[in-house]
PDB file of C-alpha atoms in Angstrom:
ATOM      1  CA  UNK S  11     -62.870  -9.250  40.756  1.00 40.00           C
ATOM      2  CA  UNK S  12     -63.561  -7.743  37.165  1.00 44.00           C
ATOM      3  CA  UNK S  13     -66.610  -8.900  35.271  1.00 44.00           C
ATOM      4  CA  UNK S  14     -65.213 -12.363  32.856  1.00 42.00           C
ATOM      5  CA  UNK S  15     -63.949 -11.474  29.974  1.00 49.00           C
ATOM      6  CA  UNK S  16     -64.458 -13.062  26.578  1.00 51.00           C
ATOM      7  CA  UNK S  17     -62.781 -16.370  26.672  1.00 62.00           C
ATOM      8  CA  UNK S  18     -62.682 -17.339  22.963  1.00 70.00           C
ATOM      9  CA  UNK S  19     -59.299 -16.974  21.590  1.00 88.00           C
ATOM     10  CA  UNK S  20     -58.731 -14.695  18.880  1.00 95.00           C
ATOM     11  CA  UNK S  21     -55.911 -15.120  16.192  1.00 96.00           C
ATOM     12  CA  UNK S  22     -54.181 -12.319  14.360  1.00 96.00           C
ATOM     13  CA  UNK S  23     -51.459 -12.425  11.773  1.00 94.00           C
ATOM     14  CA  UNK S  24     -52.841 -15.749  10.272  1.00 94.00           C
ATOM     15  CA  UNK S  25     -52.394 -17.360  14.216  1.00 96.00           C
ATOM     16  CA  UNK S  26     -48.758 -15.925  14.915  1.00 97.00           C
ATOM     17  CA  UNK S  27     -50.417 -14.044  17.005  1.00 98.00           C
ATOM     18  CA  UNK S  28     -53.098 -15.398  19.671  1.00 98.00           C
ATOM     19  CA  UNK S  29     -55.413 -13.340  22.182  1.00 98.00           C
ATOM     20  CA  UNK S  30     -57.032 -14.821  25.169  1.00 96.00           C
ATOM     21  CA  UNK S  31     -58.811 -13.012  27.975  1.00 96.00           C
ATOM     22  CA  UNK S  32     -60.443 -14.170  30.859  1.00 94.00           C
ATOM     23  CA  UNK S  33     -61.290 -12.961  34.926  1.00 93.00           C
ATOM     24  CA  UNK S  34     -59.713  -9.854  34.475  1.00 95.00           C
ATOM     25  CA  UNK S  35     -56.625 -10.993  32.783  1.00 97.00           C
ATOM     26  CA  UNK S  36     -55.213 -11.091  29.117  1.00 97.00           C
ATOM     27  CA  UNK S  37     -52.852 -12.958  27.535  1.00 98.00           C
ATOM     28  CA  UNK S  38     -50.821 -12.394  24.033  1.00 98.00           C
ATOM     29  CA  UNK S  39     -49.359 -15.418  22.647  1.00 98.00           C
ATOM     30  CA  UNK S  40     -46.441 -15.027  19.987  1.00 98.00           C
ATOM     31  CA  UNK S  41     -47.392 -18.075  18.189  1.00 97.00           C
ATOM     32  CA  UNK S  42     -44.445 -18.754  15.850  1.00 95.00           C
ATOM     33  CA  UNK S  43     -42.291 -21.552  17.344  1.00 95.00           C
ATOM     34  CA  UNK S  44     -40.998 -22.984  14.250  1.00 94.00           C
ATOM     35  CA  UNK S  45     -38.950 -20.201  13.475  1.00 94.00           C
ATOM     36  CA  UNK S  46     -38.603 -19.889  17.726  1.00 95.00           C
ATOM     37  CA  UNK S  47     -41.567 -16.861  17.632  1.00 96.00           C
ATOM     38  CA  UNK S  48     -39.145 -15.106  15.448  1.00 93.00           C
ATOM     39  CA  UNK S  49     -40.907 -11.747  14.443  1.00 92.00           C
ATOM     40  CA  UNK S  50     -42.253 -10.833  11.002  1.00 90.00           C
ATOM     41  CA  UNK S  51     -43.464  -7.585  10.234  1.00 89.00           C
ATOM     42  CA  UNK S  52     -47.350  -8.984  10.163  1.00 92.00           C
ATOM     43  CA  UNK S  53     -46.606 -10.356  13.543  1.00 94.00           C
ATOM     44  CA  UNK S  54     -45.541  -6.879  14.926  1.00 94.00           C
ATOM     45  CA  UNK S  55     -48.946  -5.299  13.441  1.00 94.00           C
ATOM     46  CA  UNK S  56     -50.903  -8.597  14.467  1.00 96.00           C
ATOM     47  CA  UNK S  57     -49.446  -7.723  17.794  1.00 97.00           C
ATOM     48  CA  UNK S  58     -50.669  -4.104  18.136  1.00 96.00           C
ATOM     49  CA  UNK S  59     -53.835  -5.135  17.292  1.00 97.00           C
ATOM     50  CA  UNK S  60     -54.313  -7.502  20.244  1.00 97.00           C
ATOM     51  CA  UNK S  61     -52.482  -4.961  22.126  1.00 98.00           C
ATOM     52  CA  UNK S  62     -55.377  -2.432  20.727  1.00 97.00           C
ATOM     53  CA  UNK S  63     -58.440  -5.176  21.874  1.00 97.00           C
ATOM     54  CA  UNK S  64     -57.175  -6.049  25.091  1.00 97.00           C
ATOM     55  CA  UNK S  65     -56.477  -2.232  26.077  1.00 97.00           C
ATOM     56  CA  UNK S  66     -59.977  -2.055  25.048  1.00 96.00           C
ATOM     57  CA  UNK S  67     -61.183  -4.506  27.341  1.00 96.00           C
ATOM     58  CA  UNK S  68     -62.818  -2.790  30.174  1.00 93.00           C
ATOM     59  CA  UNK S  69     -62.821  -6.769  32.188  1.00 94.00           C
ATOM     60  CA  UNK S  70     -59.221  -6.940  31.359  1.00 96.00           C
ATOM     61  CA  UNK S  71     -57.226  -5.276  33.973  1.00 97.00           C
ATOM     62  CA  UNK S  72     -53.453  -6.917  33.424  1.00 98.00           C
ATOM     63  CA  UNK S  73     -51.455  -8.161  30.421  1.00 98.00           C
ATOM     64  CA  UNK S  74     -49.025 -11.241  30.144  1.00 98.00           C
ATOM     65  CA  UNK S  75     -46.940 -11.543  26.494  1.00 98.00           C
ATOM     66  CA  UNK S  76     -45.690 -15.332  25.818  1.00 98.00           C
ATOM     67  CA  UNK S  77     -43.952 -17.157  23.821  1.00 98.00           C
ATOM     68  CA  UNK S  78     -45.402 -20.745  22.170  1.00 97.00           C
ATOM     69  CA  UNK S  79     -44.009 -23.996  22.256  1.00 96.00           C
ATOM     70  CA  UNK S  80     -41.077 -23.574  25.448  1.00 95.00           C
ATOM     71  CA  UNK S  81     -38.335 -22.560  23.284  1.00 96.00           C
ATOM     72  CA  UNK S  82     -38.484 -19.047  23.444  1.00 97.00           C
ATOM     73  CA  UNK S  83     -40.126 -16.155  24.417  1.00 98.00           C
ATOM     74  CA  UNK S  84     -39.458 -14.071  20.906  1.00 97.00           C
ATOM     75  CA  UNK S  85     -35.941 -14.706  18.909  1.00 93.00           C
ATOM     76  CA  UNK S  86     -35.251 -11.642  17.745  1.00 84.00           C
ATOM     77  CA  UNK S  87     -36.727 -10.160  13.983  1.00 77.00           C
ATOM     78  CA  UNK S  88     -37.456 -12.612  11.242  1.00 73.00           C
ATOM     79  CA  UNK S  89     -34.252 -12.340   9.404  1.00 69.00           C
ATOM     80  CA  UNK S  90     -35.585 -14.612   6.362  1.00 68.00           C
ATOM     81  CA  UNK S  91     -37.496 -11.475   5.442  1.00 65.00           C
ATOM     82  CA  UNK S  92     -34.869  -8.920   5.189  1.00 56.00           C
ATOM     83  CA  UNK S  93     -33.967  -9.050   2.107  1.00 54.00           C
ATOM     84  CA  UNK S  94     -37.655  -8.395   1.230  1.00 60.00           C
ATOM     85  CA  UNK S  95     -37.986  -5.589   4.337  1.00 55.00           C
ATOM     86  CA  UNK S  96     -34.667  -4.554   5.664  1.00 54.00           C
ATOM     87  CA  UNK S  97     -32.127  -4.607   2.612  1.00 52.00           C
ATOM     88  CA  UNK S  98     -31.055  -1.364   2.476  1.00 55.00           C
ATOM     89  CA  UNK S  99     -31.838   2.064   4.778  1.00 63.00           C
ATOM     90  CA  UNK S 100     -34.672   3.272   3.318  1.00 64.00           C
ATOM     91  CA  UNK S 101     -36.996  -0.444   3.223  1.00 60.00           C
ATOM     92  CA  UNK S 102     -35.137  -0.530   7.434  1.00 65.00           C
ATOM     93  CA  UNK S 103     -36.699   2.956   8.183  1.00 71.00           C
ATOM     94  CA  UNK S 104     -40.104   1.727   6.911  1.00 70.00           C
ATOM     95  CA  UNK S 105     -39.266  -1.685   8.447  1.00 68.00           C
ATOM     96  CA  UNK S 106     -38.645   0.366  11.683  1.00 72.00           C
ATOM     97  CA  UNK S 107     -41.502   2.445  11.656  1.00 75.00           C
ATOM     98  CA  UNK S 108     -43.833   0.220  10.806  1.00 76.00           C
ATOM     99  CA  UNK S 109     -42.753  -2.004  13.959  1.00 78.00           C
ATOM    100  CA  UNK S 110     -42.073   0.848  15.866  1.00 85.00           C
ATOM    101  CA  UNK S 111     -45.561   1.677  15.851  1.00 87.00           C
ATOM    102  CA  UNK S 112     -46.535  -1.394  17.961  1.00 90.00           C
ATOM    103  CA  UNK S 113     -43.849  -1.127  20.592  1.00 91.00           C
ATOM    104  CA  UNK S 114     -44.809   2.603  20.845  1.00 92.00           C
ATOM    105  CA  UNK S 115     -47.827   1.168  22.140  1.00 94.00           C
ATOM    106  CA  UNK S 116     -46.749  -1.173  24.511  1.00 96.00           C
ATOM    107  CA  UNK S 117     -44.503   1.508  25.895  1.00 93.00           C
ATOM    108  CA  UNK S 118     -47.744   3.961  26.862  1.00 93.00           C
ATOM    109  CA  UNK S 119     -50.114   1.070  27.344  1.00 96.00           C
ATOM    110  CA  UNK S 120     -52.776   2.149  30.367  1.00 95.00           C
ATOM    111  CA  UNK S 121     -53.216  -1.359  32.233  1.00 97.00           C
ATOM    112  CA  UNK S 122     -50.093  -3.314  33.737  1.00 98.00           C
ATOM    113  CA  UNK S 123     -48.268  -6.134  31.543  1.00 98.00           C
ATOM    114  CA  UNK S 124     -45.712  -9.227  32.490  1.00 98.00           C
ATOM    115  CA  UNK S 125     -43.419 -10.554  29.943  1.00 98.00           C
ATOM    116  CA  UNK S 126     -43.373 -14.415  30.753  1.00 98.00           C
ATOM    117  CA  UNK S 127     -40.125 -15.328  29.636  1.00 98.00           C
ATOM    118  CA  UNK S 128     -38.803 -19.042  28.496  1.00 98.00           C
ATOM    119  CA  UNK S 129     -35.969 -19.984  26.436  1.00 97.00           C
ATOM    120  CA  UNK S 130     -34.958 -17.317  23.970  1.00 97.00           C
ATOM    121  CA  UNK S 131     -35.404 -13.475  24.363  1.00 98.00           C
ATOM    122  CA  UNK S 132     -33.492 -12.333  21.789  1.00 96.00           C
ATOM    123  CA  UNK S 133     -32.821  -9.002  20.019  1.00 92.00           C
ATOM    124  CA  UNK S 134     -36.620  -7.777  19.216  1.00 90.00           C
ATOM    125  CA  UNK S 135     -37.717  -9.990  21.932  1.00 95.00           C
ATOM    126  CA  UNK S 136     -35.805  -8.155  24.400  1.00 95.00           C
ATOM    127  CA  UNK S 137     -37.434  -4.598  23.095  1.00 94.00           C
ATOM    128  CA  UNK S 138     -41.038  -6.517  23.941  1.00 96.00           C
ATOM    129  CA  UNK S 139     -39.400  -7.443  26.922  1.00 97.00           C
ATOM    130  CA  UNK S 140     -37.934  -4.598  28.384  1.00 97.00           C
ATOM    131  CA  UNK S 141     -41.265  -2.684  27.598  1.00 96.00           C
ATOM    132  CA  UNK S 142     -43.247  -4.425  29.816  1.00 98.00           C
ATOM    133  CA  UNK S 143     -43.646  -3.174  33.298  1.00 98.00           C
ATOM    134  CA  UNK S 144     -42.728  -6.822  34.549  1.00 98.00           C
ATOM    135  CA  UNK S 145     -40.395  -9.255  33.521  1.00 98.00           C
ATOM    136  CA  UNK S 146     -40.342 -13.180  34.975  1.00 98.00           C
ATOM    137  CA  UNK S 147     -38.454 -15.563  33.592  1.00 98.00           C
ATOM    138  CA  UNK S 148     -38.104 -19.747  33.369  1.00 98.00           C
ATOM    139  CA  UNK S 149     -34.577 -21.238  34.743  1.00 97.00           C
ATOM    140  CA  UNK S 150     -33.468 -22.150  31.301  1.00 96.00           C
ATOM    141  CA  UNK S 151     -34.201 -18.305  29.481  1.00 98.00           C
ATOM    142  CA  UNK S 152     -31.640 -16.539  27.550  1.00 98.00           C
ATOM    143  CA  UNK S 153     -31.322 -12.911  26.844  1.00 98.00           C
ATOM    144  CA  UNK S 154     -28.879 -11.248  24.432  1.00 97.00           C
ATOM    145  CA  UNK S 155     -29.233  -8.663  21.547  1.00 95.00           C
ATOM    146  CA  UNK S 156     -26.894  -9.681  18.266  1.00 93.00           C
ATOM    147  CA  UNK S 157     -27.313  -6.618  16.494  1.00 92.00           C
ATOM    148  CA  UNK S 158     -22.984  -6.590  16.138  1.00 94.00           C
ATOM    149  CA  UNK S 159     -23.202  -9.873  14.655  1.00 91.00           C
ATOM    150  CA  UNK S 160     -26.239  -8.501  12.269  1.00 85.00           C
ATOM    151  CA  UNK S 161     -24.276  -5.360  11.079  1.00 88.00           C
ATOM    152  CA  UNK S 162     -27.564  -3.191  12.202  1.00 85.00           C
ATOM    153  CA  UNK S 163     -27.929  -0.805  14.505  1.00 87.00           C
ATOM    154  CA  UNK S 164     -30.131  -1.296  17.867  1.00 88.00           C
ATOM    155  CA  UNK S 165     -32.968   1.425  18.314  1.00 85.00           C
ATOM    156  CA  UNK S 166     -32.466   4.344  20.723  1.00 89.00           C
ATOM    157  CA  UNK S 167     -35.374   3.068  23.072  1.00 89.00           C
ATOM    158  CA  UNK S 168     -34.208  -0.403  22.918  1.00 90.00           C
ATOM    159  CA  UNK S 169     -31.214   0.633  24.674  1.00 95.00           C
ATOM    160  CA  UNK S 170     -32.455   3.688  26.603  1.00 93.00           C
ATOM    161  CA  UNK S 171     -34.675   0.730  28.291  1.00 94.00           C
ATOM    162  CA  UNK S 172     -31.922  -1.628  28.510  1.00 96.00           C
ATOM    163  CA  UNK S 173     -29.625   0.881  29.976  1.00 96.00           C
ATOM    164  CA  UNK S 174     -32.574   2.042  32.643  1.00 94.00           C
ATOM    165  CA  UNK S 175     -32.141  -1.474  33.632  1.00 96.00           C
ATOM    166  CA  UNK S 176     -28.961  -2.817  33.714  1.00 97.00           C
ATOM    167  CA  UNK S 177     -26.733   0.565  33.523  1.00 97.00           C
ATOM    168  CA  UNK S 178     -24.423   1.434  30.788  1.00 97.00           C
ATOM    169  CA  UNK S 179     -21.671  -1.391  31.558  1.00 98.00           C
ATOM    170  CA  UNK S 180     -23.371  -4.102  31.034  1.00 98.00           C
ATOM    171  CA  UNK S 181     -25.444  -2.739  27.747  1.00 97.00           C
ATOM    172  CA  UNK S 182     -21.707  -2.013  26.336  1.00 98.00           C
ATOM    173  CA  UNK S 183     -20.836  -5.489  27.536  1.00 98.00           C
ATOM    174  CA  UNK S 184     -24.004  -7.145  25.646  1.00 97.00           C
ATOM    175  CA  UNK S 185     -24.119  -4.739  22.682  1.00 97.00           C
ATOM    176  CA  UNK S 186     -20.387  -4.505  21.726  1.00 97.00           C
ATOM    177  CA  UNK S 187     -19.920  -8.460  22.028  1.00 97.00           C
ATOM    178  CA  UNK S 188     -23.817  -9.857  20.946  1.00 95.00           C
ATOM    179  CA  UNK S 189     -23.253 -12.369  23.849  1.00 97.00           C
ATOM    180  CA  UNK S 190     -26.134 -14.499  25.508  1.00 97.00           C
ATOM    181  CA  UNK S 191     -26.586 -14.579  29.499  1.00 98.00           C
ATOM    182  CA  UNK S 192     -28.504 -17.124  31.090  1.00 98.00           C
ATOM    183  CA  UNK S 193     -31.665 -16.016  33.398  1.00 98.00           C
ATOM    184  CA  UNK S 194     -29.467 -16.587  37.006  1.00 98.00           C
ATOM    185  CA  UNK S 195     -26.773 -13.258  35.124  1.00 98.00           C
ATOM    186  CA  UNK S 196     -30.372 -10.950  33.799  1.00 98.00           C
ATOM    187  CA  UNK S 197     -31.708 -11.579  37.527  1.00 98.00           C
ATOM    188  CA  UNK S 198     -27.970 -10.389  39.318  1.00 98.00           C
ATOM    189  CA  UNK S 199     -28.103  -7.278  36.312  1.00 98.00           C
ATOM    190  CA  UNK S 200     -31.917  -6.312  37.048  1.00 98.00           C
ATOM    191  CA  UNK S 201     -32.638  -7.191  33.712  1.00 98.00           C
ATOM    192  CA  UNK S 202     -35.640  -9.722  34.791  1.00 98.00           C
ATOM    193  CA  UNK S 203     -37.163  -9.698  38.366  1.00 98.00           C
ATOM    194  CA  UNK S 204     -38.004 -13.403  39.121  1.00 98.00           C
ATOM    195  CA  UNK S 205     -36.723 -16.280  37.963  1.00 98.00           C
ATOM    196  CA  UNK S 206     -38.888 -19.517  37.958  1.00 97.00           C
ATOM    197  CA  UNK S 207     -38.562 -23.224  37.457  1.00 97.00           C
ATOM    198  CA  UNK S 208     -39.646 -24.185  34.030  1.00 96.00           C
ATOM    199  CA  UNK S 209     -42.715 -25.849  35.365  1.00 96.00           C
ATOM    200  CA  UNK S 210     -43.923 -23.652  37.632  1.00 97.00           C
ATOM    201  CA  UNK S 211     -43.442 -20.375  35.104  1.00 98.00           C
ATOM    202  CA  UNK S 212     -46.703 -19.952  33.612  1.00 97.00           C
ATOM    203  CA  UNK S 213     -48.672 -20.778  36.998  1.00 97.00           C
ATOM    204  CA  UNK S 214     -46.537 -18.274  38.596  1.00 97.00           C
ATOM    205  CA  UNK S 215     -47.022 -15.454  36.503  1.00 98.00           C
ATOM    206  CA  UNK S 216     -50.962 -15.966  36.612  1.00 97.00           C
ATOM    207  CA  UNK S 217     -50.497 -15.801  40.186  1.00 97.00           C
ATOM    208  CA  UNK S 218     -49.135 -12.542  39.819  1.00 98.00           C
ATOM    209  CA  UNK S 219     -51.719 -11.203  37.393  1.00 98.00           C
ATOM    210  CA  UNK S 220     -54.221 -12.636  39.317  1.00 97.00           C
ATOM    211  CA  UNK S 221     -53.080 -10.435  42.079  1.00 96.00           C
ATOM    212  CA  UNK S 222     -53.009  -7.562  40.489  1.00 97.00           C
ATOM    213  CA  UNK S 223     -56.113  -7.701  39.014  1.00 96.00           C
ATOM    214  CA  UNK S 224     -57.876  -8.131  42.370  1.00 96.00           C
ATOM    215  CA  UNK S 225     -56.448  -4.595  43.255  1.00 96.00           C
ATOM    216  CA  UNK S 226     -57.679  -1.462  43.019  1.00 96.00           C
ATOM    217  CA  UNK S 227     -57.122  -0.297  39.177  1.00 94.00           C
ATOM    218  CA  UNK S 228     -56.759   3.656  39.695  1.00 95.00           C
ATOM    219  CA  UNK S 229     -54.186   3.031  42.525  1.00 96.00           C
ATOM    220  CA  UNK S 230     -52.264   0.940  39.754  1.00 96.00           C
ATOM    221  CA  UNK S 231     -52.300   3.298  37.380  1.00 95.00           C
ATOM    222  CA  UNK S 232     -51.224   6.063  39.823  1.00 96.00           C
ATOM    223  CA  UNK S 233     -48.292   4.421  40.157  1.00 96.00           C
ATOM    224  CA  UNK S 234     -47.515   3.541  36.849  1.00 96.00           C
ATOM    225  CA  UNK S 235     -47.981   7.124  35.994  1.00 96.00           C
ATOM    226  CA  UNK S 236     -45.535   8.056  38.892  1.00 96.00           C
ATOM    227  CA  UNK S 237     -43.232   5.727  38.062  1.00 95.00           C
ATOM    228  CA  UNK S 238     -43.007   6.733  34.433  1.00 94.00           C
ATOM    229  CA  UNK S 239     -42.600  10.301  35.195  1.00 95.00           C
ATOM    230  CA  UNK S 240     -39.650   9.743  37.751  1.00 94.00           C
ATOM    231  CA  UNK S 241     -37.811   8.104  35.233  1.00 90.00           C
ATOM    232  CA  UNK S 242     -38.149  11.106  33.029  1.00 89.00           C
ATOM    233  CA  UNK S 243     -35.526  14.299  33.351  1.00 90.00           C
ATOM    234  CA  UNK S 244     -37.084  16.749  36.114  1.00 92.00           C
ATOM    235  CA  UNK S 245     -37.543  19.526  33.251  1.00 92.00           C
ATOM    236  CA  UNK S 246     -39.611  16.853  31.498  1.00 93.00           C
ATOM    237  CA  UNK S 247     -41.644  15.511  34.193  1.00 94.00           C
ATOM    238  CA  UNK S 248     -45.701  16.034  34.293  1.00 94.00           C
ATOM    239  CA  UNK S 249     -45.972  16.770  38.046  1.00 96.00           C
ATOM    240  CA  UNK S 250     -49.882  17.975  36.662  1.00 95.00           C
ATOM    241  CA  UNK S 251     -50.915  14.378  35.296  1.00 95.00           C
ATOM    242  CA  UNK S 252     -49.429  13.038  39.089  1.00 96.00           C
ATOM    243  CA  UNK S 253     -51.515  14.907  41.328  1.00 96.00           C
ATOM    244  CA  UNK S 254     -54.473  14.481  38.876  1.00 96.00           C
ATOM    245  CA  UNK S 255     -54.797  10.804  39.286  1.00 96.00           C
ATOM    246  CA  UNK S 256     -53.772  10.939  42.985  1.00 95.00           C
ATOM    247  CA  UNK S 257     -56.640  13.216  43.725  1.00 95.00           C
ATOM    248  CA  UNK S 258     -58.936  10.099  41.399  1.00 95.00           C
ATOM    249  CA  UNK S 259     -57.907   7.663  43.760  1.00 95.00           C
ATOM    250  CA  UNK S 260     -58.509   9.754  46.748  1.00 94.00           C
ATOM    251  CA  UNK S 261     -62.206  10.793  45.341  1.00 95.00           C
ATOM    252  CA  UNK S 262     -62.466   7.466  43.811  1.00 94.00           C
ATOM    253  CA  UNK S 263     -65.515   4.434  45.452  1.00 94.00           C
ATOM    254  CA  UNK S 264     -62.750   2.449  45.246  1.00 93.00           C
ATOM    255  CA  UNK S 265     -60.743   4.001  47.900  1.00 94.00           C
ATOM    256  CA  UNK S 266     -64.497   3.866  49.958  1.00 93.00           C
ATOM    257  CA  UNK S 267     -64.518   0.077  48.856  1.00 93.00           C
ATOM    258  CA  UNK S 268     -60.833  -0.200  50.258  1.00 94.00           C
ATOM    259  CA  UNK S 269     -61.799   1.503  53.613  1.00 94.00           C
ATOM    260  CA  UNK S 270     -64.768  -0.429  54.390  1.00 93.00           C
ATOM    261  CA  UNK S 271     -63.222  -3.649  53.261  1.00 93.00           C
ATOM    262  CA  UNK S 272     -60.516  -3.550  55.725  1.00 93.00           C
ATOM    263  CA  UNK S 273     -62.546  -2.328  58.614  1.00 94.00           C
ATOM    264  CA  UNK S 274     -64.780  -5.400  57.588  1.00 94.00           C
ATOM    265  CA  UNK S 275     -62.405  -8.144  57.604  1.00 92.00           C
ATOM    266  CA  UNK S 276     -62.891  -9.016  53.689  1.00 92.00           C
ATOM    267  CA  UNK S 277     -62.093  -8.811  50.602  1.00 92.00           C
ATOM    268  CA  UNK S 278     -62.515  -5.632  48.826  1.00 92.00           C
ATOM    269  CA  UNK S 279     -64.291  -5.702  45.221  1.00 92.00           C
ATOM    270  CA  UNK S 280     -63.145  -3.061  43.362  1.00 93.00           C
ATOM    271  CA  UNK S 281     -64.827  -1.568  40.127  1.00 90.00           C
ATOM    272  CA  UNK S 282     -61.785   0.654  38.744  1.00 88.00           C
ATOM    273  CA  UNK S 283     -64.039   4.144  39.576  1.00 91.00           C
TER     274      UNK S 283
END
């Protein structure tokens, strides 16, 4: 296991966004349940600056996003600010790039991260979503993206993600029509991969982390590398950056750790080198 991380909780975005780390894993609460963790531009920047601490975090080796208070996971944008931030193209561009900023991050972010999903995961929510390399979600979730009924226009990687997932049919089907599915439809479309009792959700998912974080770092990131560059187009893939963390895991003490740990009978203790 990783060294402890710092357990104090940190607050960003005057505490709509909360930070937590501890034995190797993080946690990012969006911490707005009044408005059902409903997105406001401070929140998105709040966000990317946990994002920023927790990728910084040598102890912390996995990430889980949440939502606070059971009712959702994120609603979709704050749409009492748009007058103030998205009333005409120009204030939505610097709406959008503002925000975009923070999801770019969570899109190249080095260490694995689990969206634990309950109740709402709605329009922004399902960008967060979809950007994480894991999705697992409570019985009683529900996804949808109501851009139609907005009159705005869904982002290109919002819906190059959601199509990656659940192919072009169904994004028409959700897009064109701003419809909600429960968590039993996103599990049959590939949108989520688990779906857990209410109850059990959160124990679940640290289960998972918990996991993860016991493995062998490098080999994670090998494949998250791989895995990101098969998705690409051929011409654009970065067959270079592939072999170059292979051969790190094959030079790596962890891979020594691994061997000796199985031929030992225990539990390997790997260092991420």
């Amino acid at each position: 296991m990783p060294e402890t991380s710092d357990t104090t909780e940190t607050s960003y975005a005057d505490g709509k966004i909360l930070k937590h780390a501890a034995d190797g894993v993080g946690a990012i609460t969006f911490n707005n349940p009044d408005k059902r963790n409903a997105m406001s531009l401070e929140m998105w920047e709040g966000f990317g600056e946990a994002l920023t601490s927790l990728r910084d975090d040598g102890a912390v080796r996995v990430v889980i996003l949440r939502g606070a208070g059971g009712k959702a996971f994120v609603s979709g944008a704050d749409i009492s600010q748009f007058e103030k931030t998205r009333h005409n193209a120009a204030a939505s561009e610097e709406y959008a790039r503002r925000s975009a900023a923070q999801r770019a991050l969570l899109a190249d972010y080095p260490k694995p991260t689990i969206a634990c999903i309950q109740g709402f995961c709605l329009g922004g929510g399902m960008q967060v979503a979809m950007l994480a390399d894991i999705r697992i979600a409570s019985h009683g979730s529900q996804f949808g993206i109501p851009a139609a009924r907005l009159g705005i226009a869904y982002g290109y990687d919002g819906l190059r993600h959601l199509v990656s997932l659940v192919g072009p049919s169904w994004a028409r089907l959700l897009m064109y029509t701003g419809m909600r599915i429960d968590a039993a439809e996103a599990l049959r479309i590939g949108l989520v991969e688990r779906v857990i009792p209410d109850d059990q959700l959160w124990g679940e998912t640290m289960a998972i982390a918990q996991g993860i974080s016991e493995n062998a770092p490098l080999a994670i990131k090998a494949a998250k590398i791989t895995i990101a560059q098969v998705l690409k187009d051929e011409s654009r893939r970065d067959m270079d950056a592939i072999k170059a963390i292979g051969t790190a895991c094959m030079d790596s003490a962890d891979f020594r750790e691994g061997r000796q740990a199985f031929m030992e009978k225990r539990k390997p203790r790997f260092q991420g080198k």
